[in-house]
Structures are given as structure tokens and as C-alpha cells.
Tab-separated table of C-alpha atoms in Angstrom:
chain	number	residue	atom	x	y	z
A	23	MET	CA	42.908	-24.621	20.433
A	24	ARG	CA	42.429	-25.662	16.855
A	25	ARG	CA	39.079	-27.248	17.675
A	26	MET	CA	37.890	-24.069	19.443
A	27	LEU	CA	38.852	-21.953	16.454
A	28	VAL	CA	36.997	-24.203	14.037
A	29	VAL	CA	33.996	-24.325	16.078
A	30	GLY	CA	33.967	-20.705	16.857
A	31	SER	CA	34.279	-19.726	13.279
A	32	ALA	CA	31.508	-22.096	12.190
A	33	VAL	CA	29.236	-20.811	14.932
A	34	ALA	CA	29.909	-17.182	14.043
A	35	THR	CA	29.217	-17.900	10.391
A	36	PHE	CA	25.868	-19.676	11.120
A	37	VAL	CA	24.677	-17.017	13.704
A	38	LEU	CA	25.400	-14.008	11.453
A	39	ALA	CA	24.371	-15.519	8.161
A	40	ALA	CA	21.149	-17.221	9.088
A	41	PRO	CA	19.072	-14.043	9.679
A	42	VAL	CA	20.406	-12.569	6.398
A	43	ALA	CA	19.250	-15.585	4.531
A	44	ALA	CA	15.807	-15.359	5.996
A	45	LYS	CA	15.144	-11.978	4.799
A	46	ALA	CA	15.454	-12.476	1.004
A	47	ASP	CA	12.686	-11.233	-1.434
A	48	GLY	CA	11.303	-13.746	-3.931
A	49	TRP	CA	8.571	-15.762	-5.446
A	50	THR	CA	6.469	-18.119	-3.336
A	51	CYS	CA	3.771	-20.442	-4.696
A	52	TYR	CA	0.604	-20.476	-2.720
A	53	TYR	CA	-0.992	-23.109	-4.991
A	54	CYS	CA	1.917	-25.028	-6.221
A	55	GLY	CA	1.749	-26.830	-9.503
A	56	PRO	CA	1.112	-27.295	-12.263
A	57	ALA	CA	-1.985	-28.748	-10.443
A	58	TRP	CA	-5.545	-29.260	-11.543
A	59	LEU	CA	-8.029	-26.538	-11.049
A	60	SER	CA	-11.636	-27.372	-11.464
A	61	SER	CA	-14.117	-25.027	-12.878
A	62	GLY	CA	-14.741	-22.352	-10.127
A	63	GLU	CA	-11.887	-23.513	-7.952
A	64	GLY	CA	-9.988	-20.746	-6.121
A	65	HIS	CA	-7.054	-20.648	-3.713
A	66	PRO	CA	-6.006	-17.925	-1.283
A	67	SER	CA	-2.468	-17.331	0.103
A	68	GLU	CA	-1.757	-16.733	3.770
A	69	TYR	CA	-2.135	-13.095	4.883
A	70	ASP	CA	1.054	-11.091	4.720
A	71	GLY	CA	2.271	-8.362	7.127
A	72	CYS	CA	4.847	-8.064	9.895
A	73	ASN	CA	7.993	-7.348	7.773
A	74	ASN	CA	6.960	-9.423	4.755
A	75	PHE	CA	4.397	-8.112	2.200
A	76	TRP	CA	3.033	-9.562	-1.009
A	77	THR	CA	3.792	-7.204	-3.884
A	78	SER	CA	2.716	-9.292	-6.949
A	79	ASN	CA	0.253	-12.013	-7.848
A	80	TRP	CA	0.764	-14.472	-10.703
A	81	LEU	CA	-1.503	-16.962	-12.215
A	82	TRP	CA	-0.392	-19.262	-14.836
A	83	LYS	CA	-2.792	-21.618	-16.481
A	84	SER	CA	-2.538	-24.206	-19.127
A	85	ASP	CA	-5.415	-23.188	-21.198
A	86	THR	CA	-6.776	-19.826	-22.810
A	87	ALA	CA	-9.757	-19.964	-20.388
A	88	LEU	CA	-10.995	-17.344	-17.862
A	89	GLY	CA	-8.918	-16.926	-14.665
A	90	THR	CA	-9.037	-14.352	-11.909
A	91	ILE	CA	-6.416	-12.908	-9.593
A	92	ALA	CA	-7.026	-10.622	-6.654
A	93	PHE	CA	-5.542	-8.684	-3.718
A	94	ILE	CA	-7.845	-9.198	-0.735
A	95	ASP	CA	-7.762	-7.130	2.458
A	96	THR	CA	-8.201	-8.295	6.078
A	97	GLU	CA	-12.018	-8.112	5.971
A	98	GLY	CA	-12.177	-10.108	2.777
A	99	GLY	CA	-12.877	-7.366	0.352
A	100	TRP	CA	-11.425	-7.355	-3.106
A	101	VAL	CA	-9.078	-4.250	-3.273
A	102	VAL	CA	-8.040	-5.052	-6.767
A	103	SER	CA	-8.827	-7.755	-9.180
A	104	ARG	CA	-8.077	-8.789	-12.768
A	105	GLN	CA	-9.752	-11.353	-15.002
A	106	THR	CA	-8.814	-12.476	-18.429
A	107	TYR	CA	-8.521	-15.484	-20.835
A	108	GLU	CA	-4.831	-15.007	-21.364
A	109	VAL	CA	-2.516	-17.855	-20.173
A	110	ASN	CA	-0.312	-15.770	-17.952
A	111	MET	CA	-1.502	-13.086	-15.610
A	112	VAL	CA	0.840	-11.243	-13.420
A	113	TYR	CA	0.152	-7.880	-11.439
A	114	GLY	CA	1.928	-5.874	-8.947
A	115	VAL	CA	0.670	-3.154	-6.423
A	116	ASP	CA	2.480	-0.128	-5.095
A	117	PRO	CA	2.392	0.613	-2.332
A	118	ALA	CA	2.362	-2.928	-0.952
A	119	ASN	CA	2.819	-2.219	2.798
A	120	TRP	CA	-0.707	-3.010	3.697
A	121	VAL	CA	-2.097	-6.267	5.013
A	122	LYS	CA	-3.484	-8.493	2.290
A	123	LYS	CA	-3.659	-11.974	0.852
A	124	LEU	CA	-3.517	-13.111	-2.682
A	125	TYR	CA	-6.214	-15.152	-4.494
A	126	GLY	CA	-6.454	-16.954	-7.743
A	127	LYS	CA	-9.287	-18.791	-9.250
A	128	ASN	CA	-10.407	-20.692	-12.281
A	129	SER	CA	-13.387	-18.653	-13.380
A	130	SER	CA	-14.128	-20.550	-16.526
A	131	GLY	CA	-16.494	-23.502	-17.174
A	132	VAL	CA	-13.700	-25.864	-17.854
A	133	GLY	CA	-10.898	-27.393	-15.737
A	134	TYR	CA	-7.194	-26.649	-16.427
A	135	SER	CA	-3.888	-26.875	-14.802
A	136	GLY	CA	-2.466	-23.854	-13.076
A	137	GLU	CA	-0.051	-22.476	-10.463
A	138	MET	CA	-0.423	-19.416	-8.311
A	139	ARG	CA	2.575	-17.487	-7.056
A	140	GLY	CA	3.225	-14.319	-5.034
A	141	TRP	CA	6.319	-12.046	-4.692
A	142	ILE	CA	7.252	-11.447	-1.136
A	143	TRP	CA	8.957	-8.177	-0.352
A	144	TYR	CA	10.873	-7.986	2.994
A	145	VAL	CA	10.650	-4.458	4.631
A	146	TYR	CA	11.642	-3.854	8.201
A	147	THR	CA	8.616	-2.292	10.138
A	148	GLY	CA	9.687	-3.100	13.584
A	149	CYS	CA	7.110	-5.782	13.974
A	150	SER	CA	8.115	-8.947	15.575
B	11	MET	CA	52.687	-20.555	15.762
B	12	THR	CA	52.265	-23.137	13.010
B	13	ARG	CA	51.090	-22.198	9.480
B	14	PHE	CA	47.825	-24.019	10.145
B	15	ARG	CA	47.052	-22.047	13.386
B	16	ARG	CA	47.813	-18.744	11.756
B	17	LEU	CA	45.390	-19.798	8.940
B	18	MET	CA	42.685	-20.603	11.416
B	19	VAL	CA	43.192	-17.469	13.390
B	20	VAL	CA	42.897	-15.448	10.287
B	21	THR	CA	39.872	-17.258	9.262
B	22	ALA	CA	38.226	-16.931	12.648
B	23	VAL	CA	38.695	-13.162	12.509
B	24	VAL	CA	38.098	-12.374	8.769
B	25	VAL	CA	35.053	-14.482	8.133
B	26	PRO	CA	32.830	-13.176	10.968
B	27	VAL	CA	33.988	-9.594	10.314
B	28	THR	CA	33.160	-9.998	6.634
B	29	ILE	CA	29.779	-11.639	7.363
B	30	THR	CA	29.040	-8.981	9.908
B	31	GLY	CA	29.640	-6.246	7.241
B	32	ILE	CA	27.240	-7.932	4.893
B	33	ALA	CA	24.599	-8.339	7.687
B	34	VAL	CA	24.923	-4.690	8.633
B	35	LYS	CA	24.608	-3.568	4.958
B	36	LEU	CA	21.603	-5.720	4.492
B	37	GLN	CA	20.019	-4.578	7.723
B	38	ALA	CA	20.455	-1.177	6.535
B	39	GLU	CA	18.319	-1.649	3.409
B	40	PRO	CA	15.178	-2.580	5.384
B	41	GLN	CA	15.720	0.417	7.600
B	42	ALA	CA	15.725	2.542	4.424
B	43	ALA	CA	12.681	0.795	3.194
B	44	ALA	CA	10.965	1.442	6.580
B	45	THR	CA	10.966	5.008	5.581
B	46	VAL	CA	9.044	4.048	2.486
B	47	ALA	CA	6.671	1.958	4.552
B	48	ALA	CA	5.916	4.998	6.903
B	49	GLY	CA	5.644	7.355	3.944
B	50	SER	CA	4.113	7.352	0.616
B	51	SER	CA	4.342	4.897	-2.185
B	52	SER	CA	7.898	3.817	-3.225
B	53	SER	CA	9.519	5.442	-6.153
B	54	PHE	CA	9.331	3.807	-9.613
B	55	ALA	CA	12.184	3.447	-12.065
B	56	ALA	CA	10.867	3.544	-15.577
B	57	ILE	CA	12.199	2.833	-18.984
B	58	ASN	CA	11.984	5.525	-21.517
B	59	VAL	CA	10.407	4.397	-24.731
B	60	ALA	CA	10.617	7.750	-26.395
B	61	ASP	CA	12.948	6.456	-29.071
B	62	ARG	CA	10.389	4.116	-30.444
B	63	ALA	CA	8.079	5.294	-33.142
B	64	GLY	CA	4.942	7.278	-32.325
B	65	VAL	CA	5.691	7.477	-28.644
B	66	SER	CA	6.241	10.737	-26.742
B	67	ALA	CA	9.015	11.300	-24.123
B	68	THR	CA	6.575	10.958	-21.209
B	69	ASP	CA	5.409	7.535	-22.126
B	70	THR	CA	7.129	5.228	-19.697
B	71	LEU	CA	6.593	1.770	-18.335
B	72	PRO	CA	7.729	0.863	-14.875
B	73	LYS	CA	11.037	-1.082	-14.818
B	74	ARG	CA	9.412	-3.297	-12.325
B	75	ALA	CA	6.654	-4.244	-14.713
B	76	LEU	CA	9.308	-5.241	-17.320
B	77	GLU	CA	11.067	-7.326	-14.669
B	78	LEU	CA	7.864	-8.798	-13.313
B	79	MET	CA	6.613	-9.896	-16.635
B	80	LYS	CA	10.007	-10.650	-18.141
B	81	LEU	CA	9.283	-8.466	-21.060
B	82	ASP	CA	11.605	-7.669	-23.937
B	83	ALA	CA	11.986	-3.772	-23.594
B	84	ASP	CA	12.595	-3.412	-27.338
B	85	THR	CA	8.973	-4.719	-28.027
B	86	VAL	CA	7.067	-2.361	-25.582
B	87	ARG	CA	4.652	-0.123	-27.424
B	88	LEU	CA	2.226	2.357	-25.880
B	89	VAL	CA	-1.186	1.762	-27.511
B	90	GLY	CA	-3.466	3.877	-25.217
B	91	SER	CA	-3.257	6.599	-22.564
B	92	PHE	CA	-6.469	7.281	-20.876
B	93	PRO	CA	-7.412	10.163	-18.518
B	94	SER	CA	-7.825	9.063	-14.835
B	95	VAL	CA	-9.260	10.630	-11.784
B	96	ALA	CA	-5.693	10.322	-10.466
B	97	LYS	CA	-2.988	12.693	-11.712
B	98	GLN	CA	-1.405	9.877	-13.647
B	99	PRO	CA	-3.272	8.506	-16.627
B	100	LEU	CA	-3.938	4.802	-17.095
B	101	ARG	CA	-1.662	3.569	-19.754
B	102	LEU	CA	-2.000	0.412	-21.947
B	103	TYR	CA	0.967	-1.295	-23.746
B	104	THR	CA	1.647	-4.160	-25.949
B	105	ALA	CA	4.842	-6.149	-25.420
B	106	ARG	CA	6.413	-9.421	-25.980
B	107	THR	CA	8.015	-11.618	-23.269
B	108	LEU	CA	11.462	-12.953	-23.557
B	109	LYS	CA	9.733	-16.256	-24.331
B	110	GLY	CA	7.862	-14.722	-27.283
B	111	GLU	CA	4.446	-14.408	-25.735
B	112	SER	CA	2.202	-11.371	-26.652
B	113	CYS	CA	1.079	-9.275	-23.830
B	114	LEU	CA	-1.325	-6.632	-22.898
B	115	VAL	CA	0.351	-4.537	-20.204
B	116	GLU	CA	-1.282	-1.818	-18.097
B	117	ASP	CA	-0.001	0.645	-15.534
B	118	GLY	CA	-1.857	3.394	-13.452
B	119	ILE	CA	-3.390	4.444	-10.373
B	120	ASP	CA	-6.457	2.132	-9.770
B	121	GLY	CA	-8.314	2.701	-6.526
B	122	VAL	CA	-6.954	3.042	-3.104
B	123	THR	CA	-5.372	0.871	-0.445
B	124	PRO	CA	-7.558	-0.038	2.708
B	125	ASP	CA	-5.901	2.954	4.355
B	126	GLY	CA	-6.760	5.347	1.601
B	127	ARG	CA	-3.568	5.719	-0.249
B	128	PRO	CA	-3.624	5.806	-4.106
B	129	LEU	CA	-2.854	2.423	-5.373
B	130	ARG	CA	-0.697	1.879	-8.486
B	131	VAL	CA	-1.414	-1.295	-10.258
B	132	TYR	CA	0.881	-2.619	-12.963
B	133	GLY	CA	1.133	-5.890	-14.997
B	134	GLY	CA	-0.842	-7.683	-17.499
B	135	ALA	CA	-1.691	-10.854	-19.277
B	136	CYS	CA	0.151	-12.777	-22.033
B	137	SER	CA	-0.565	-15.602	-24.364
B	138	ARG	CA	0.994	-16.996	-27.563
B	139	ASP	CA	-1.664	-15.155	-29.485
B	140	LEU	CA	-3.794	-12.490	-27.827
B	141	PHE	CA	-6.662	-12.712	-30.249
B	142	ARG	CA	-6.827	-16.436	-31.158
B	143	GLY	CA	-8.959	-15.728	-34.227
B	144	ARG	CA	-11.152	-13.240	-32.223
B	145	SER	CA	-11.547	-9.579	-32.587
B	146	VAL	CA	-11.046	-8.248	-29.076
B	147	ALA	CA	-8.422	-9.088	-26.393
B	148	TRP	CA	-9.533	-7.712	-23.006
B	149	ILE	CA	-8.750	-7.604	-19.235
B	150	ARG	CA	-11.586	-6.951	-16.723
B	151	GLY	CA	-10.439	-5.061	-13.684
B	152	THR	CA	-12.090	-4.069	-10.450
B	153	SER	CA	-10.803	-1.544	-7.958
B	154	ARG	CA	-12.035	-0.137	-4.615
B	155	GLU	CA	-12.519	3.611	-4.687
B	156	ALA	CA	-12.042	6.093	-1.804
B	157	ASP	CA	-15.755	5.956	-0.940
B	158	GLY	CA	-15.577	2.179	-0.606
B	159	SER	CA	-17.469	1.446	-3.821
B	160	GLU	CA	-16.116	-0.945	-6.417
B	161	ARG	CA	-15.511	0.095	-9.944
B	162	VAL	CA	-15.525	-2.293	-12.893
B	163	ARG	CA	-13.726	-1.506	-16.167
B	164	PHE	CA	-12.422	-3.233	-19.300
B	165	VAL	CA	-9.149	-2.499	-21.075
B	166	GLY	CA	-8.207	-4.123	-24.276
B	167	LEU	CA	-6.991	-4.086	-27.794
B	168	VAL	CA	-8.983	-4.865	-30.965
B	169	SER	CA	-7.570	-6.830	-33.913
B	170	PRO	CA	-6.238	-4.950	-37.020
B	171	GLU	CA	-9.270	-5.896	-39.017
B	172	THR	CA	-11.548	-4.310	-36.327
B	173	SER	CA	-12.532	-0.677	-37.262
B	174	ARG	CA	-15.012	0.195	-34.619
B	175	LEU	CA	-16.221	-0.972	-31.282
B	176	SER	CA	-19.552	-0.584	-29.576
B	177	ALA	CA	-21.268	-1.483	-26.262
B	178	VAL	CA	-24.764	-2.634	-25.859
B	179	SER	CA	-26.730	-0.822	-23.054
B	180	ALA	CA	-29.198	-2.541	-20.787
B	181	SER	CA	-31.869	-0.949	-23.011
B	182	GLY	CA	-30.445	-2.495	-26.067
B	183	ALA	CA	-29.018	0.708	-27.459
B	184	ARG	CA	-25.587	0.854	-28.998
B	185	ILE	CA	-22.921	3.106	-27.608
B	186	SER	CA	-19.688	3.821	-29.345
B	187	VAL	CA	-16.527	2.858	-27.469
B	188	PRO	CA	-13.692	4.984	-28.619
B	189	LEU	CA	-10.435	3.348	-30.073
B	190	THR	CA	-7.018	4.934	-29.694
B	191	ASP	CA	-4.734	5.245	-32.705
B	192	GLY	CA	-3.142	2.039	-31.224
B	193	ARG	CA	-6.483	0.192	-31.344
B	194	ALA	CA	-6.843	0.199	-27.583
B	195	PHE	CA	-9.845	1.008	-25.516
B	196	LEU	CA	-10.917	1.594	-21.904
B	197	TRP	CA	-14.543	1.016	-20.947
B	198	TYR	CA	-16.538	1.378	-17.847
B	199	PRO	CA	-19.829	-0.606	-18.082
B	200	PRO	CA	-22.760	1.109	-16.438
B	201	ALA	CA	-22.751	0.366	-12.645
B	202	SER	CA	-26.562	0.177	-12.557
B	203	SER	CA	-26.994	-2.424	-15.213
B	204	ALA	CA	-27.763	-5.932	-14.142
B	205	ALA	CA	-27.141	-7.288	-17.644
B	206	GLN	CA	-23.883	-8.929	-18.658
B	207	PRO	CA	-21.797	-6.280	-20.482
B	208	VAL	CA	-21.492	-6.857	-24.251
B	209	LEU	CA	-19.156	-5.461	-26.823
B	210	LEU	CA	-19.601	-5.535	-30.505
B	211	ALA	CA	-16.734	-5.483	-32.955
B	212	HIS	CA	-17.241	-3.963	-36.371
B	213	GLN	CA	-15.242	-4.139	-39.625
B	214	GLY	CA	-15.303	-1.178	-42.029
B	215	GLY	CA	-18.570	0.646	-41.696
B	216	GLY	CA	-20.633	-2.373	-41.629
B	217	ALA	CA	-22.480	-4.465	-39.073
B	218	ALA	CA	-20.990	-6.257	-36.034
B	219	VAL	CA	-18.804	-9.224	-36.906
B	220	GLU	CA	-18.434	-10.418	-33.466
B	221	ARG	CA	-20.389	-10.090	-30.180
B	222	VAL	CA	-18.281	-10.381	-27.079
B	223	THR	CA	-20.093	-11.183	-23.875
B	224	LEU	CA	-17.983	-10.178	-20.967
B	225	PRO	CA	-18.054	-11.463	-17.365
């Protein structure tokens, strides 16, 4: 009896808590670092959609040299982009519930260390 | 029933019920968000910066931008508000992050989503020193318009020593780029020009002191 109660309680906890934990919003690195970015080197994220949407794109770089971030649609077109010398670039879009991928690039003539992250927003759309 | 068994029974009932309650609550939020997904853009909370000098009551920066960039709200200053084809103007701010970096922050409708909805873009760029001994700090932006065309524009800030800003046209002529009282600018380079856009920073009434070749 005691063992059944313990096992039952543990199973109930796992079954009910696991889906909740899987739906948290948060930052995800799509080019994790700091890692070296050669001149002209760019990296895309995976495409979003199906209940999880990228809302923000963040590029950190170690140098005050040119960098680019972009939000790219399913056909590869740049919907929005930003380019600057500053060390940190972070942009959000609203609405974010359209299918996109993020992109970051070293647009300068020199190499630098960098990291690219995106903020995932969970929104239930009925997609499975 | 022993004390241990009573404890286990209570645990077996209370823990799943509590977790179920949390799960139901969290499931309810996505359903509410689904309404947003099916409708227009989500609503924006905004901080009011009206109590800061030189800023009107309508000058607001999305709370989401503050959180995204980890800005110190007390340092946010509106430096430019530019007319836009959208109902909402494009606004440019300066601010400092909680770590002390200086930032250019922008917020406004900038193009459309692939399915044609107006797209609000907010965020910016930060460094220890925005100017690094130069006269102009800038951000190049591109957006997709409703007709599918791409629009390029530059927003930025000039240093306190800079009194005037001009652009060089493809023919070599100089065109004045207006500065706001906050030393900010918004400039659309000519779409037809194949030449790299160039800005000239002037001090006083004199000649250009810096030539900024833009990407």
C-alpha cells in the first residue's frame, strides 16, 4: 500500500508537471558562445512556429565592429534587419506569431567573438 | 491508520491536485494568448517618461523594450520622434543599461509581417561609449513594405560637438539632414542610388569634420 502511494504520487507529479515545464518562455542561443566569428560569417536559427515563436533577436560581440541581425521569413526574405557597430544589439518584433528564423552575422572586415540568442514565446495555436 | 500512511494519503491527494491546478492555470494563459495570435498585435505596456525633463506625456517606451535591453528606466530620454506612414511615429531614445552601457533605443511601426500586418519593432544597440571619439552613432535598418519593396533607413545621434549633419547625394550634392533638439536624426538614403551612402558631420558653421561612409 505504502509503495503504491509513493509510486502513484511520483507518477502524478511527473505526468502533470512535465508538460508545464516544456512550455516556458526564455532565451535560447542559436549560436552559442562566446565563439569566434570570422569576417562575413553568419548563422541562422531554426524556423519557429507551431506554438513557439521567436520574439527577439540578440547579438553580442566582443568588438565595436559591424554586426547584423535579421528576422527572416519562410522564403528567405529579410522582413526586418538592423546593422550597427555597437557591442550589443537586441531587437523585438510585435506581432511575433508568424513563421520566421533569426539570423546574425559578422558584417565587418575583422573577426570577433560573439553569441546569438533568441527569445522563444510559447503561445498555444492548436498546432501539434 | 498509522501516521505515516495518513501522511502519504494526504500527499497523494494534495500534490496532484495542486499541480493540476497549476497546470490548468498555465494552460489557460496560452488559450488567452491564442486570441492574440488570431487577432491583431498584442498590447504593449509602456512606461511613462513624462516626469523627465523635456518630454511630453505621450512619450513612452515599451516596458518590453526596457526588460529586453535591461535598461535603467531613470535614464531613458526621448531624443527624436519622427513622422511615420503608420499612425505611430518612430521614436528614438537614449538610455543606459543596468550595467552602465550607453544605448540607442528605437520603437515604432517598421514595415509589415509576411501576412501584411503592421510590424512594431523595438530595441536597440549599446556600447560602453556610443561615439568612441566619432561624431555620429547610427543604426542601419531595413524593413519590408506592404508592396514587397525593401526600405533602408538610418537612425542615429550626433555628438554634442556636432552642429549639423548633411548627406552626399549620388551627384555629389550635399543635402541637409535635420537634427532634433535631442541631436537625433532619421535619414532615408535615395533608393535609386548605387553609391554607398555618406554622411558629413559639421561643427559650428564650418566645413565637415568627419565623413561617415555607411553600409
